[in-house]
Amino acid sequence: YINPTSITIITLSIIMGTIMTMSSSNWLMAWIGLELNMLAILPIISKPKTTRASEATIKYFLTQAIASAMMLLSSTTNAWQTGSWDILELKNKFSTTIMTLSLMMKMGAAPIHFWLPEVLQGTTLQTALLITTWQKLAPISLMYMISNNIQPALLMSAGILSMIVGGLGGINQTQLRKTMAYSSINNLGWTIMIMALSPNLAVMNIFIYMIMTTPIFLMMTSTSTKTLQNLTTTWTTSTATTLSIALLMLSTSGLPPFTGFLPKMLALNELITQKLTTLATLAIMTSLVSLLFYLRITYLIMV
C-alpha cells in the first residue's frame, strides 16, 4: 500500500518528467526530465512485495541508467564539437548514433530489448500498461526531434530487427504480459523504421498503438487475466470483455479491416514510394509472424 500523498507526488513526477522532456530544446533539460520520470516510476514497479518485482525494478533502473549515461555522453560530445546543447543541433555522427541507441534502449527496441519482457512480467498489469505506453512518449519525441540527423540505415535495420524479435519472441509465450511486451517491441519496430522516412507517420503509428493497448491492459486487469489459460476461462464469465480483448489483439496485429492496419498500410505505402521494396517485403513477412500468435490467442479464446 502506498499512501495518497506519495501517489500524488509520484504521478505528478511521471507527468512532469515526460512533459519536461517533450517540451525542452536543451539536452540537459531533456535528460533531467527523463531522470525524474525514471526515479518516479521505480516505487510503482517495486510496489508488489515479491522477489520478481524487486528484480524487475533493478533491471529497469539499470537499463534506464545506462541509457541516460549514453545520452549524456552523446550530448556532451556533441556540445564539445559544435558548442551547442540544442537538441536540433545534433550534427556529430558519433553523437547521433549513440543518442539513437540510448533512446532505443529507453523504449525497449531490439537489439537492446531484453529488459522489457522481464520487467513487464515482474510487475502488475497497470504498471505494465504505464511502461508500454506513457514511458515511450519522451524517448519517441526526442527521436522525432533528431530524426533528420539520424542515418536512415540505422533506423531501418533496428526497425526490422525489432519486428523480427517481436514476432518470434511472442510465439512461444503463455504469459500475456510477456506477449504484450513482444507486441510492443514489434510495434516499435514499425515506428522506428518509418521514422527514417516520415516522422509524422511514426508518431501516428505509436499513438494508434497506445490507443489499442490501453483497453487491452485495462480489460485484462478487470478480469485479472494473466495467462492464456485465464483467457480461456473468462469466456464463460465475461463474454463481452473477452471478445473485446480478442478483437483488440487482432487490431494490434494489423489485420485488415481493423484500425491497426491503417498505420502499417501507410508505412508500406511510404516504403514502396521510396522504392524500398525489399524492406517492405521483409516488414510484411515479420508482420505475418506476429499475426500468428495473435490469431492463436483469438482462437484459444473463441474455441
PDB file of C-alpha atoms in Angstrom, residues 18-26 141 145:
ATOM      1  CA  THR A  18       7.634  13.440 -19.654  1.00  0.00           C
ATOM      2  CA  ILE A  19       6.309  16.946 -20.371  1.00  0.00           C
ATOM      3  CA  MET A  20       9.706  18.451 -19.462  1.00  0.00           C
ATOM      4  CA  THR A  21      11.497  16.178 -21.931  1.00  0.00           C
ATOM      5  CA  MET A  22       8.950  16.674 -24.689  1.00  0.00           C
ATOM      6  CA  SER A  23       8.970  20.464 -24.426  1.00  0.00           C
ATOM      7  CA  SER A  24      12.685  21.105 -23.898  1.00  0.00           C
ATOM      8  CA  SER A  25      15.042  22.371 -26.578  1.00  0.00           C
ATOM      9  CA  ASN A  26      18.143  21.671 -24.493  1.00  0.00           C
ATOM     10  CA  SER A 141       9.537  12.677 -29.025  1.00  0.00           C
ATOM     11  CA  MET A 145      13.200  15.854 -32.965  1.00  0.00           C
TER      12      MET A 145
END
